[in-house]
Coordinates of C-alpha atoms in Angstrom, one line a residue:
M1110 CA -42.3 70.1 56.3
S1111 CA -41.0 73.0 58.3
R1112 CA -38.6 75.7 57.2
S1113 CA -36.3 77.5 59.5
P1114 CA -35.8 81.2 59.4
L1115 CA -32.9 82.6 57.4
H1116 CA -29.7 82.5 59.5
P1117 CA -26.2 81.1 59.2
I1118 CA -26.1 77.3 59.7
P1119 CA -23.1 76.3 61.8
L1120 CA -21.0 73.4 60.6
L1121 CA -21.5 70.5 63.0
S1122 CA -20.3 66.9 63.4
V1123 CA -22.3 63.7 63.4
G1124 CA -21.6 61.5 66.3
S1125 CA -18.3 60.2 67.6
Q1126 CA -15.6 58.4 65.7
D1127 CA -15.5 55.2 67.6
T1128 CA -18.9 54.7 69.5
P1129 CA -22.5 55.4 68.5
A1130 CA -22.9 58.6 70.5
P1131 CA -26.1 60.7 70.6
L1132 CA -26.4 62.7 67.5
P1133 CA -25.6 66.4 68.2
P1134 CA -27.9 69.1 66.7
L1135 CA -27.3 69.9 63.1
L1136 CA -29.2 73.1 63.2
P1137 CA -29.9 75.8 65.8
P1138 CA -33.3 75.3 67.5
L1139 CA -36.2 76.5 65.5
Q1140 CA -37.9 79.7 66.5
N1141 CA -41.3 78.0 66.3
P1142 CA -42.1 76.8 69.8
S1143 CA -44.8 74.4 68.5
S1144 CA -42.3 72.0 67.0
R1145 CA -39.4 70.1 68.4
S1146 CA -36.1 70.6 66.6
W1147 CA -33.2 68.4 65.5
A1148 CA -31.7 69.0 68.9
S1149 CA -33.7 66.0 70.2
R1150 CA -31.5 63.1 71.2
V1151 CA -31.6 60.2 68.8
C1152 CA -29.5 57.3 69.7
G1153 CA -28.5 53.9 68.3
P1154 CA -29.7 52.9 64.9
S1155 CA -30.5 56.4 63.8
T1156 CA -26.9 57.6 64.3
W1157 CA -25.4 54.7 62.5
G1158 CA -28.0 54.8 59.7
L1159 CA -27.2 58.5 59.1
S1160 CA -23.5 57.8 59.2
C1161 CA -23.9 55.1 56.6
L1162 CA -25.8 57.4 54.3
L1163 CA -23.2 60.1 54.6
A1164 CA -20.4 57.5 54.1
L1165 CA -22.1 56.3 50.9
Q1166 CA -22.2 59.8 49.5
H1167 CA -18.6 60.4 50.3
F1168 CA -17.8 57.1 48.6
L1169 CA -19.7 58.2 45.5
V1170 CA -17.5 61.4 45.4
L1171 CA -14.4 59.2 45.9
A1172 CA -15.4 56.7 43.2
S1173 CA -16.0 59.6 40.8
L1174 CA -12.6 61.1 41.5
L1175 CA -10.9 57.7 41.3
W1176 CA -12.5 56.6 38.0
A1177 CA -12.0 60.0 36.5
S1178 CA -8.3 59.9 37.3
H1179 CA -8.0 56.4 35.8
L1180 CA -9.9 57.5 32.7
L1181 CA -7.6 60.5 32.1
L1182 CA -4.5 58.4 32.6
L1183 CA -5.5 55.5 30.5
H1184 CA -6.8 57.7 27.7
G1185 CA -3.3 59.2 27.4
L1186 CA -1.8 55.9 26.5
P1187 CA -1.6 54.5 23.0
P1188 CA -4.1 52.0 21.7
G1189 CA -3.1 48.6 23.0
G1190 CA -4.0 46.2 25.8
L1191 CA -3.4 45.1 29.3
S1192 CA -2.3 41.6 30.4
Y1193 CA -4.8 41.8 33.3
P1194 CA -8.4 43.1 33.6
P1195 CA -8.5 46.9 34.1
A1196 CA -11.1 46.4 36.9
Q1197 CA -8.3 44.9 39.0
L1198 CA -6.3 48.1 38.6
L1199 CA -9.3 50.1 39.9
A1200 CA -9.8 47.6 42.7
S1201 CA -6.2 48.0 43.9
S1202 CA -6.7 51.7 44.0
F1203 CA -9.9 51.3 46.0
F1204 CA -8.0 49.1 48.5
S1205 CA -5.1 51.4 48.9
C1206 CA -7.4 54.5 49.3
G1207 CA -9.5 52.7 51.9
L1208 CA -6.5 51.5 54.0
S1209 CA -4.9 55.0 53.8
T1210 CA -8.2 56.6 54.9
V1211 CA -8.5 54.4 58.0
L1212 CA -4.9 55.0 59.0
Q1213 CA -5.2 58.7 58.4
T1214 CA -8.3 59.2 60.6
W1215 CA -7.1 56.8 63.3
M1216 CA -3.5 57.9 63.9
G1217 CA -2.7 60.4 61.3
S1218 CA -3.9 64.0 61.2
R1219 CA -7.1 62.7 63.0
L1220 CA -9.2 64.9 60.7
P1221 CA -12.1 63.2 58.9
L1222 CA -10.3 63.3 55.6
I1223 CA -10.9 60.9 52.7
Q1224 CA -7.8 59.7 50.9
A1225 CA -7.9 59.6 47.1
P1226 CA -5.8 60.2 44.0
S1227 CA -5.4 63.9 43.0
L1228 CA -4.1 66.0 40.1
E1229 CA -0.8 66.2 41.9
F1230 CA -0.2 62.5 41.0
L1231 CA -2.0 62.6 37.6
I1232 CA -0.1 65.5 36.1
P1233 CA 3.4 64.0 36.5
A1234 CA 2.1 60.6 35.4
L1235 CA 0.7 62.1 32.2
V1236 CA 4.0 63.9 31.6
L1237 CA 5.9 60.7 32.2
T1238 CA 3.9 58.6 29.8
N1239 CA 3.5 61.3 27.1
Q1240 CA 7.2 62.1 27.1
K1241 CA 7.9 58.5 26.1
L1242 CA 4.7 57.5 24.2
P1243 CA 2.8 59.2 21.4
L1244 CA -0.5 60.8 22.3
T1245 CA -3.8 59.0 21.5
T1246 CA -5.4 59.9 18.2
K1247 CA -8.6 61.8 19.0
T1248 CA -11.8 60.4 17.4
P1249 CA -14.7 62.5 16.3
G1250 CA -17.5 63.3 18.8
N1251 CA -17.3 61.9 22.3
A1252 CA -16.1 58.4 21.5
S1253 CA -13.8 57.0 24.1
L1254 CA -10.7 54.8 23.8
S1255 CA -11.4 51.1 23.8
L1256 CA -9.3 48.7 25.9
H1257 CA -8.9 45.1 24.7
L1258 CA -7.5 42.4 26.9
C1259 CA -4.7 40.5 25.3
S1260 CA -5.1 36.7 25.2
L1261 CA -2.7 33.9 24.4
T1262 CA -4.1 33.5 20.9
R1263 CA -3.6 37.2 20.0
S1264 CA -0.5 39.3 20.1
C1265 CA -0.8 42.9 21.1
H1266 CA 1.8 45.2 19.5
D1267 CA 1.7 47.8 22.3
L1268 CA 1.2 45.4 25.2
E1269 CA 4.8 45.5 26.5
L1270 CA 5.0 49.2 25.9
W1271 CA 1.7 49.8 27.8
N1272 CA 2.6 47.6 30.8
T1273 CA 6.1 49.1 31.0
S1274 CA 4.6 52.6 31.1
L1275 CA 2.2 51.7 33.9
R1276 CA 5.1 50.0 35.9
E1277 CA 7.2 53.1 35.5
V1278 CA 4.3 55.3 36.8
S1279 CA 3.9 52.9 39.7
G1280 CA 7.6 53.3 40.4
A1281 CA 7.2 57.1 40.5
V1282 CA 4.3 56.6 43.0
V1283 CA 6.5 54.5 45.3
V1284 CA 9.3 57.1 45.1
S1285 CA 6.8 59.9 46.0
G1286 CA 5.5 57.9 48.9
L1287 CA 8.9 57.2 50.3
L1288 CA 9.9 60.9 50.0
Q1289 CA 6.7 62.1 51.4
G1290 CA 6.9 59.7 54.4
T1291 CA 10.5 60.9 55.0
I1292 CA 9.4 64.5 55.0
G1293 CA 6.8 63.7 57.6
L1294 CA 9.1 61.7 59.8
L1295 CA 11.6 64.5 59.8
G1296 CA 9.0 66.9 61.1
V1297 CA 9.3 69.3 58.1
P1298 CA 5.5 70.0 57.8
G1299 CA 5.4 70.9 61.4
R1300 CA 8.2 73.5 61.0
V1301 CA 6.8 74.9 57.7
F1302 CA 3.1 75.0 58.6
P1303 CA 3.3 77.8 61.2
Y1304 CA 4.6 80.1 58.4
C1305 CA 1.7 79.4 56.1
G1306 CA -0.8 82.1 57.0
P1307 CA -4.0 83.1 55.2
L1308 CA -2.1 84.6 52.3
V1309 CA -0.5 81.3 51.6
L1310 CA -3.6 79.2 52.2
A1311 CA -6.1 81.3 50.3
P1312 CA -4.2 81.3 46.9
S1313 CA -3.6 77.6 47.2
L1314 CA -7.3 76.8 47.8
V1315 CA -8.4 79.1 45.0
V1316 CA -6.0 77.5 42.5
A1317 CA -7.0 74.0 43.8
G1318 CA -10.6 74.8 42.9
L1319 CA -9.7 76.3 39.5
S1320 CA -7.1 73.7 38.4
A1321 CA -9.6 71.0 37.6
H1322 CA -12.0 73.1 35.4
K1323 CA -10.6 71.7 32.1
E1324 CA -11.1 68.1 33.2
V1325 CA -14.6 68.8 34.6
A1326 CA -15.6 70.5 31.3
Q1327 CA -14.3 67.5 29.4
F1328 CA -16.5 65.1 31.3
C1329 CA -19.6 67.4 31.2
S1330 CA -19.2 67.8 27.4
A1331 CA -20.4 64.2 27.1
H1332 CA -23.9 65.5 27.7
W1333 CA -24.3 69.0 28.9
G1334 CA -28.0 68.6 29.7
L1335 CA -27.5 65.8 32.2
A1336 CA -24.5 67.6 33.7
L1337 CA -26.4 70.8 34.2
L1338 CA -29.3 68.9 35.7
L1339 CA -27.1 67.2 38.2
I1340 CA -25.4 70.5 39.2
L1341 CA -28.8 72.2 39.5
L1342 CA -30.2 69.5 41.8
M1343 CA -27.1 69.5 44.0
V1344 CA -27.3 73.3 44.4
V1345 CA -31.0 73.3 45.1
C1346 CA -30.8 70.5 47.7
S1347 CA -27.7 71.8 49.5
Q1348 CA -28.5 75.6 49.4
H1349 CA -32.1 76.5 48.6
L1350 CA -33.6 73.5 50.5
G1351 CA -30.8 73.2 52.9
S1352 CA -32.8 74.6 55.8
C1353 CA -35.9 72.6 55.1
Q1354 CA -36.5 70.0 57.8
V1355 CA -38.5 66.9 57.5
P1356 CA -40.1 65.2 60.5
L1357 CA -39.0 61.7 61.4
C1358 CA -40.5 59.2 63.7
S1359 CA -38.7 58.6 67.0
W1360 CA -36.9 55.2 67.5
R1361 CA -37.9 55.2 71.2
P1362 CA -41.6 54.6 72.1
S1363 CA -42.8 57.4 74.2
S1364 CA -46.0 58.3 75.8
T1365 CA -45.7 61.9 74.6
S1366 CA -45.7 62.9 71.0
T1367 CA -42.2 63.8 69.9
H1368 CA -41.4 65.3 66.5
I1369 CA -37.8 65.1 65.3
Y1370 CA -36.8 67.2 62.3
I1371 CA -33.7 66.7 60.1
P1372 CA -32.4 68.7 57.1
V1373 CA -32.9 65.7 54.8
F1374 CA -32.3 67.7 51.5
R1375 CA -28.9 68.9 52.7
L1376 CA -27.8 65.6 54.1
L1377 CA -28.7 63.9 50.8
S1378 CA -27.5 66.6 48.5
V1379 CA -25.2 64.2 46.7
L1380 CA -26.9 60.8 46.8
A1381 CA -30.4 62.0 45.6
P1382 CA -29.2 64.0 42.6
V1383 CA -26.7 61.4 41.5
V1384 CA -29.2 58.6 41.6
C1385 CA -31.8 60.7 39.7
V1386 CA -29.4 61.7 36.9
W1387 CA -27.9 58.2 36.7
L1388 CA -31.4 56.7 36.2
I1389 CA -32.3 59.4 33.6
S1390 CA -29.1 58.7 31.7
A1391 CA -29.9 55.0 31.7
F1392 CA -33.4 55.7 30.5
V1393 CA -32.4 57.9 27.6
G1394 CA -29.6 55.5 26.7
T1395 CA -26.6 57.7 27.4
S1396 CA -25.1 55.7 30.3
A1397 CA -22.6 53.8 28.1
I1398 CA -19.4 52.7 29.8
P1399 CA -16.8 55.4 29.1
L1400 CA -14.0 52.9 28.9
Q1401 CA -15.0 49.8 27.1
L1402 CA -14.0 46.5 28.8
S1403 CA -14.2 43.8 26.2
E1404 CA -14.1 40.8 28.5
P1405 CA -15.7 41.8 31.8
S1406 CA -16.0 38.2 32.9
D1407 CA -12.2 38.0 33.3
A1408 CA -12.4 40.2 36.4
P1409 CA -12.5 37.8 39.4
W1410 CA -15.2 38.1 42.1
F1411 CA -12.6 37.9 44.9
W1412 CA -8.8 38.5 45.1
L1413 CA -6.4 39.6 47.7
P1414 CA -4.3 42.6 46.6
H1415 CA -0.6 41.9 47.2
P1416 CA 2.6 43.4 45.9
G1417 CA 4.1 42.0 42.7
E1418 CA 0.7 40.9 41.3
W1419 CA 1.6 42.3 37.8
E1420 CA 5.4 42.5 38.1
W1421 CA 7.1 45.0 40.4
P1422 CA 7.2 48.8 39.9
L1423 CA 9.9 49.9 37.5
L1424 CA 12.4 52.4 39.0
T1425 CA 14.2 54.6 36.4
P1426 CA 15.8 58.0 36.6
R1427 CA 12.7 59.5 34.9
A1428 CA 10.4 57.7 37.4
L1429 CA 12.6 59.1 40.2
A1430 CA 12.3 62.6 38.9
A1431 CA 8.5 62.3 38.5
G1432 CA 8.2 60.8 42.0
I1433 CA 10.0 63.8 43.5
S1434 CA 7.6 66.2 41.8
M1435 CA 4.6 64.1 43.0
A1436 CA 5.8 64.2 46.6
L1437 CA 6.4 68.0 46.6
A1438 CA 3.0 68.8 45.0
A1439 CA 1.1 66.3 47.1
S1440 CA 2.6 67.5 50.3
T1441 CA 1.6 71.1 49.4
S1442 CA -1.9 70.0 48.5
S1443 CA -2.4 67.9 51.7
L1444 CA -1.2 70.7 54.0
G1445 CA -3.8 73.0 52.4
C1446 CA -6.4 70.3 52.8
Y1447 CA -5.6 69.9 56.5
A1448 CA -6.0 73.7 57.1
L1449 CA -9.3 73.8 55.1
C1450 CA -10.9 70.9 56.9
G1451 CA -9.8 72.3 60.3
H1452 CA -11.4 75.7 59.4
L1453 CA -14.6 74.0 58.2
L1454 CA -14.9 72.1 61.5
R1455 CA -14.2 75.4 63.4
L1456 CA -11.0 73.9 64.9
S1457 CA -7.7 75.7 65.4
P1458 CA -5.1 75.1 62.7
P1459 CA -3.6 71.6 62.9
P1460 CA -0.6 71.4 65.3
P1461 CA 2.8 70.4 63.9
H1462 CA 2.6 66.8 65.2
A1463 CA -0.7 66.2 63.4
C1464 CA 0.7 67.6 60.1
S1465 CA 3.8 65.4 60.3
R1466 CA 1.8 62.3 61.1
G1467 CA -0.6 63.0 58.3
L1468 CA 2.0 63.3 55.6
S1469 CA 3.9 60.3 56.9
L1470 CA 0.8 58.0 56.6
E1471 CA -0.1 59.5 53.3
G1472 CA 3.4 58.5 52.1
L1473 CA 2.8 55.0 53.4
G1474 CA -0.5 54.9 51.5
S1475 CA 1.3 55.9 48.3
V1476 CA 4.0 53.3 48.7
L1477 CA 1.3 50.6 49.2
A1478 CA -0.6 51.9 46.1
G1479 CA 2.5 51.8 44.0
L1480 CA 3.5 48.3 45.2
L1481 CA 0.0 47.0 44.4
G1482 CA 0.4 48.3 40.8
S1483 CA -1.8 51.4 41.1
P1484 CA -0.6 54.2 38.8
L1485 CA -1.9 56.9 41.3
G1486 CA -1.0 57.5 44.9
T1487 CA -3.2 58.7 47.8
A1488 CA -3.6 62.1 49.2
S1489 CA -6.2 64.1 51.1
S1490 CA -9.2 64.7 48.7
F1491 CA -10.3 68.2 48.1
P1492 CA -13.6 67.1 46.6
N1493 CA -14.5 65.2 49.7
V1494 CA -13.7 68.2 51.9
G1495 CA -16.0 70.2 49.7
T1496 CA -18.6 67.5 50.3
V1497 CA -18.2 68.1 54.1
S1498 CA -19.1 71.7 53.5
L1499 CA -22.2 70.7 51.5
F1500 CA -23.4 68.5 54.2
Q1501 CA -22.2 70.8 56.9
T1502 CA -21.3 67.8 59.0
G1503 CA -18.0 66.0 59.6
S1504 CA -17.2 62.8 61.5
R1505 CA -14.4 60.4 61.9
K1506 CA -16.9 57.6 62.1
V1507 CA -18.1 58.4 58.6
A1508 CA -14.5 58.5 57.3
H1509 CA -13.8 55.1 58.9
L1510 CA -16.9 53.7 57.2
V1511 CA -15.7 55.0 53.8
G1512 CA -12.3 53.5 54.3
L1513 CA -13.7 50.1 55.3
F1514 CA -16.1 50.2 52.4
C1515 CA -13.3 50.9 49.9
M1516 CA -11.2 48.1 51.4
G1517 CA -14.0 45.7 51.0
L1518 CA -14.7 46.8 47.4
G1519 CA -11.0 46.4 46.6
L1520 CA -11.2 42.7 47.4
S1521 CA -13.8 42.2 44.6
P1522 CA -12.7 43.5 41.1
R1523 CA -16.1 42.4 39.7
L1524 CA -17.9 44.7 42.1
A1525 CA -15.4 47.5 41.5
Q1526 CA -16.1 47.2 37.8
L1527 CA -19.7 48.4 38.5
F1528 CA -18.4 51.9 39.1
T1529 CA -16.9 52.0 35.6
N1530 CA -20.6 52.5 34.5
I1531 CA -20.7 56.0 36.1
P1532 CA -21.8 58.3 33.3
L1533 CA -19.4 61.0 32.3
P1534 CA -21.8 63.8 33.0
V1535 CA -22.2 62.5 36.6
L1536 CA -18.4 62.6 37.0
G1537 CA -18.3 66.2 35.7
G1538 CA -21.2 67.4 37.8
V1539 CA -20.1 65.9 41.1
L1540 CA -16.5 67.1 40.7
G1541 CA -17.6 70.5 39.5
V1542 CA -19.8 71.3 42.5
T1543 CA -17.3 70.0 45.1
Q1544 CA -14.4 71.9 43.4
A1545 CA -16.5 75.1 43.4
V1546 CA -16.9 74.7 47.2
V1547 CA -13.1 74.5 47.6
L1548 CA -12.7 77.6 45.5
S1549 CA -15.3 79.5 47.6
A1550 CA -13.5 78.4 50.8
G1551 CA -10.3 79.9 49.4
F1552 CA -12.0 83.2 48.8
S1553 CA -13.5 83.2 52.3
S1554 CA -10.0 82.9 53.8
F1555 CA -9.0 86.4 52.5
H1556 CA -11.0 88.1 55.3
L1557 CA -8.6 86.9 57.9
A1558 CA -5.9 89.3 56.6
D1559 CA -6.1 92.9 55.6
I1560 CA -7.0 92.4 51.9
D1561 CA -7.0 96.2 51.3
S1562 CA -3.3 96.3 51.9
G1563 CA -1.3 96.8 48.7
R1564 CA 1.2 94.2 49.9
N1565 CA -1.5 91.5 50.3
V1566 CA -3.2 92.4 47.1
F1567 CA 0.0 91.8 45.2
I1568 CA 0.8 88.5 46.9
V1569 CA -2.6 87.1 46.3
G1570 CA -2.9 88.2 42.6
F1571 CA 0.6 87.3 41.7
S1572 CA 0.5 83.9 43.3
I1573 CA -2.9 82.9 41.6
F1574 CA -2.1 84.3 38.2
M1575 CA 1.4 82.9 37.9
A1576 CA 0.2 79.5 39.2
L1577 CA -2.3 79.3 36.4
L1578 CA -0.1 80.9 33.7
L1579 CA 3.0 78.8 34.0
P1580 CA 1.3 75.4 33.3
R1581 CA -0.6 76.9 30.4
W1582 CA 2.7 78.4 29.0
L1583 CA 4.4 75.0 29.4
R1584 CA 1.6 73.3 27.4
E1585 CA 1.4 75.9 24.6
A1586 CA 5.2 76.4 24.2
P1587 CA 6.3 75.5 20.7
I1588 CA 9.6 74.1 22.0
L1589 CA 9.6 71.8 25.0
L1590 CA 11.8 72.6 28.0
N1591 CA 15.1 70.9 27.2
T1592 CA 18.1 71.0 29.5
G1593 CA 19.9 68.1 27.8
W1594 CA 19.3 65.6 30.7
S1595 CA 16.0 63.7 30.5
P1596 CA 15.4 63.2 34.2
L1597 CA 15.9 66.9 34.9
D1598 CA 13.6 67.7 32.0
M1599 CA 11.0 65.3 33.5
F1600 CA 11.3 66.9 36.9
L1601 CA 10.9 70.5 35.7
R1602 CA 8.1 69.8 33.3
S1603 CA 6.0 67.9 35.9
L1604 CA 6.7 70.4 38.7
L1605 CA 6.0 73.5 36.6
A1606 CA 2.7 71.9 35.5
E1607 CA 1.4 71.6 39.2
P1608 CA -0.8 74.7 39.8
I1609 CA -1.3 74.0 43.6
F1610 CA 2.4 73.6 44.2
L1611 CA 3.2 76.8 42.3
A1612 CA 0.6 78.8 44.2
G1613 CA 1.7 77.5 47.6
L1614 CA 5.4 78.1 46.8
L1615 CA 4.9 81.6 45.4
G1616 CA 2.6 82.6 48.2
F1617 CA 5.0 81.2 50.9
L1618 CA 8.0 83.0 49.5
L1619 CA 6.3 86.3 49.0
E1620 CA 4.5 86.2 52.3
N1621 CA 7.7 85.5 54.3
T1622 CA 10.0 87.8 52.4
I1623 CA 7.9 91.0 51.9
S1624 CA 7.7 93.0 55.1
G1625 CA 4.4 93.4 56.8
T1626 CA 2.8 93.5 60.3
R1627 CA 1.3 90.4 61.9
A1628 CA -2.1 92.0 61.9
E1629 CA -1.7 92.9 58.2
R1630 CA -0.7 89.3 57.4
G1631 CA -3.7 87.9 59.3
L1632 CA -1.4 86.4 62.1
G1633 CA -2.3 88.9 64.8
Q1634 CA -5.5 87.3 66.2
G1635 CA -4.1 86.8 69.7
L1636 CA -6.0 87.5 72.8
P1637 CA -6.8 91.2 73.0
T1638 CA -6.6 92.9 76.4
S1639 CA -10.3 93.8 76.1
F1640 CA -11.4 90.2 76.3
T1641 CA -13.2 89.3 79.5
G1642 CA -12.1 86.5 81.8
Q1643 CA -15.1 84.4 80.6
E1644 CA -14.2 84.8 76.9
I1645 CA -10.6 83.9 77.6
Q1646 CA -11.8 80.8 79.5
M1647 CA -14.0 79.8 76.6
L1648 CA -11.1 80.2 74.1
Q1649 CA -8.9 78.1 76.3
Q1650 CA -11.6 75.4 76.5
T1651 CA -11.9 75.4 72.7
R1652 CA -8.1 75.0 72.3
R1653 CA -8.1 72.1 74.8
K1654 CA -11.0 70.5 72.8
A1655 CA -9.0 70.9 69.6
A1656 CA -6.0 69.3 71.3
Q1657 CA -8.1 66.3 72.2
E1658 CA -9.3 66.0 68.6
Y1659 CA -5.9 66.2 67.1
G1660 CA -4.3 64.1 69.8
L1661 CA -3.4 60.4 69.3
P1662 CA -5.7 57.7 70.6
L1663 CA -4.8 56.4 74.0
P1664 CA -3.2 53.0 73.0
I1665 CA -0.9 54.9 70.5
K1666 CA -0.2 57.7 72.9
N1667 CA 1.2 55.3 75.4
L1668 CA 3.8 54.2 72.9
C1669 CA 5.2 57.7 72.4
S1670 CA 7.7 57.2 75.2
C1671 CA 9.2 54.2 73.4
I1672 CA 9.9 55.8 70.1
P1673 CA 13.4 57.2 69.2
Q1674 CA 14.1 60.8 69.9
P1675 CA 14.2 61.9 66.2
L1676 CA 10.6 60.8 65.8
H1677 CA 9.2 62.7 68.8
C1678 CA 7.9 65.3 66.3
L1679 CA 5.1 62.8 65.6
C1680 CA 3.8 62.9 69.2
P1681 CA 1.9 65.8 70.9
M1682 CA 4.1 67.9 73.1
P1683 CA 3.1 68.5 76.8
E1684 CA 1.9 72.0 75.9
D1685 CA -0.2 70.7 73.0
S1686 CA -2.0 68.1 75.0
G1687 CA -4.1 70.6 77.0
D1688 CA -6.0 69.9 80.2
E1689 CA -8.0 67.0 79.1
G1690 CA -9.6 66.6 82.5
G1691 CA -10.6 63.0 82.0
S1692 CA -10.1 59.8 80.1
S1693 CA -9.7 59.6 76.4
K1694 CA -13.2 58.3 76.1
T1695 CA -14.5 61.7 76.9
G1696 CA -12.4 63.2 74.1
E1697 CA -13.5 60.5 71.7
R1698 CA -17.2 61.1 72.3
A1699 CA -16.7 64.8 72.0
D1700 CA -18.0 66.6 68.9
L1701 CA -15.5 67.9 66.4
L1702 CA -17.0 71.3 66.8
P1703 CA -17.6 73.7 69.8
N1704 CA -21.1 74.4 70.7
S1705 CA -22.8 77.1 68.7
G1706 CA -23.4 79.0 71.9
E1707 CA -19.7 79.4 72.5
S1708 CA -19.1 81.8 69.7
Y1709 CA -16.9 84.8 70.2
S1710 CA -15.1 87.3 68.1
T1711 CA -11.8 85.5 67.7
A1712 CA -13.4 82.2 66.9
S1713 CA -15.7 83.8 64.3
R1714 CA -12.7 85.4 62.6
E1715 CA -10.8 82.1 62.5
G1716 CA -13.6 79.9 61.4
V1717 CA -14.6 79.7 57.8
R1718 CA -18.1 81.1 57.2
S1719 CA -20.6 78.4 56.5
Q1720 CA -22.7 78.3 53.4

């Protein structure tokens, strides 16, 4: 095992999104001339094998987030039952998340973003159910709520109340998807995103990282020893051993001895710790199912998700109000996720057409999720973006594999039921580390602006503090917010409980209403006159490369001339397409990142510093 010298490790991609391209280097060449580095070309099975491993780890993060969201939602409902196996509810969410991920990476924002439920959907759903239903009585210790499936020989007192609540939440998800899709089709994200500088992005990311600390602590409290062990293993593998390289055998027989080194600890920094802790928890007897399923045999091995499986979503004025708050909060969160993923991949900020397409397809995914009966919509997953930072690799091919895997798992509720066995400490540890990475990325965005400016200090501090204070005040207030009209109360309570939306809104208003220079606001990174012609040429080449990555695939691009004029905001403009200088195949095989040798001052300021 060889260890590279201490130096920053650039964030790099793994292969192309559509074809098994040669694997680009994940690390700079080693200084030791006696060994061959990871820059050696490895083709074929190695590329696909590594992509499958990375996709499996992303799927574990997605499954943890999905099951944690379902646990928090179902635990807020009163003791009762469901008229269908809960595993089918989880399977429908897997299917909608998988389909939304494939659409997002293929013709949406084109970033390798995994789609999953988020707190922006969970918070209004909890407000919607708790406003109508009593809270669950807490049991001593860490005991969880038990679900019992209703049968024909037994009547459930709360069955109709439970199913009606979930149908109302599904109706809110459909409303949020329709509104979010409309916002994207109208091109609103593309018009708003250019005004969201570092002082808008940074508070949103910091609050996104901090907003889930209560839920993470709740899961970790099931067994703090196992949770801390998982966190320790993930930190050691991704950071302390991240530069350690292990030699692998070459797939191609060669007359000369060739040694290929890969950072195996960093690339397996999620899978290896999760498997170890999961096995330990099973050995010590603490891997009990967090949500008891009394009749697991009722979950079918195969089913085809389709709308109206368990009655149609219920649209009420309260569901409409909750859906509007879901759409506004999810749109704010997704725009921040686009910017964060672009920074981690060292790309320029997403262009307006990519943001508009991304939100449109996220809205379509939420509509599908609501029609399938899922109580949670789909949005770009912050924990999975944090996983990209841990691996320091990003690829559309990996995101496609995750989406296809989720869709396949959604067709089998019995297989989806296996992921309900994930121990609670594993849920808390995985989400805790990935959320911490998002938090650190938010702090690293401050250096793009003049953080010593009194104006900027006020905007950042006020946005973060108020975004965390208002939801806490709303929870602790002795008298609930009451305007006399239930839908308006529902809208205000759910919207004021969304920390990411509040941080983004406050940061946007203060940033664009308080006077300040462009350099002070972090918007003055244009081309200085001192740049040489070669540096300007490299910058233009990087921008053309980013335009290729954000651009539509060739079959879809050819249809842009046929769409109506109001929807042209979804297509790249001529000035955005850049000089591609070749067929789309070249762009598809290109790495998501510029070469490490093409670093220059502006790019280093705009890129997020790697771990």
